[in-house]
Amino acid sequence: MQEPMPATCDVVVLLSGSGSNLQALIDSSRADDSPVRIRAVISNRADAYGLQRARDAGIDTRALDHKAFEGREAFDAALIELIDAFQPKLVVLAGFMRILSADFVRHYQGRLLNIHPSLLPKYKGLHTHQRALEAGDKEHGCSVHFVTEELDGGPLVVQAVIPVELHDSPQSLAQRVHVQEHRIYPMAVRWFAEGRLTLGEQGALLDGQLLAASGHLIRN
Ligand code: GRF
């Protein structure tokens, strides 16, 4: 007998740039057994290449220019309205270069994921590859986490670790980290879509088990 298909999980993706992570999510959601359905892609920049990727894949797109709003709260309120029109179960930040207000984060509590190019809690914020090199780190990587009010500080879901090579530059490191991002983000989104990943009081839960502080760890 065939396994019943899980219910689809509608996802809205927010981005500001190239959208290579969006592309990885699109590609993986095309698998026959994927419950992930990317309902819409929204950008604060009308010229973001990620919007083109979405259009090419036949996904609805919207642009909402933050400069047209007076203040973060007004922009975020309009963004919530735009997102909620698609009634997503999950909202995915994929290179969305805006700090989100507390109200926004609270509105999507437990259903808002982000990917960050460092092994959090190391190197919150920008220039993560450069900072890892300057610190002489032997390992670097990327993290998927639930978003909370603390910037880049929410409970970790999964991390991928790569070795730093002797001759690495910020660019070469970024390239290898990106490969890992494209691996772990679809994985985490699928866990959520399958109902396996939730946010509990103590942190992220996978199959009902509290994950370690680092999240699920993948070493390369
Ligand atoms: C990624 O490095 C991600 O970790 C960070 O923003 C970047 C987005 O890259 N949050 P892309 O637009 O998905 O290529």
XYZ file of N, CA and C in Angstrom, residues 6-12 34-39 88-90 189 192-194:
60
model
N 1.808 13.548 2.919
C 1.528 14.533 3.963
C 0.856 15.761 3.353
N 0.071 16.496 4.168
C -0.573 17.719 3.676
C 0.507 18.683 3.207
N 0.197 19.498 2.209
C 1.220 20.444 1.755
C 1.383 21.565 2.780
N 2.570 22.081 2.803
C 2.908 23.173 3.717
C 3.228 24.397 2.870
N 2.350 25.398 2.929
C 2.589 26.618 2.159
C 3.663 27.471 2.831
N 4.600 27.918 1.999
C 5.754 28.669 2.501
C 5.842 29.996 1.750
N 6.136 31.066 2.471
C 6.468 32.344 1.836
C 7.942 32.624 2.120
N 7.781 15.816 -1.836
C 7.984 16.980 -0.972
C 6.653 17.629 -0.598
N 6.440 17.871 0.698
C 5.214 18.559 1.115
C 5.336 20.082 1.021
N 6.528 20.559 0.627
C 6.763 22.013 0.608
C 6.163 22.634 -0.644
N 5.359 23.694 -0.453
C 4.855 24.436 -1.607
C 5.195 25.911 -1.405
N 6.086 26.413 -2.254
C 6.461 27.828 -2.123
C 5.348 28.642 -2.772
N 4.626 29.313 -1.928
C 3.404 30.008 -2.348
C 3.735 31.368 -2.952
N 0.585 31.433 4.746
C 1.635 30.412 4.856
C 1.680 29.771 6.243
N 2.109 28.517 6.266
C 2.357 27.876 7.570
C 3.749 28.244 8.057
N 4.626 28.588 7.085
C 6.020 28.870 7.418
C 6.508 30.070 6.608
N 13.630 23.075 6.159
C 12.282 23.477 5.715
C 11.405 22.240 5.539
N 10.247 20.935 8.850
C 9.131 21.732 9.359
C 7.842 21.350 8.631
N 7.941 21.261 7.312
C 6.752 20.966 6.493
C 6.161 19.604 6.847
N 7.012 18.676 7.228
C 6.548 17.335 7.591
C 6.036 17.268 9.022
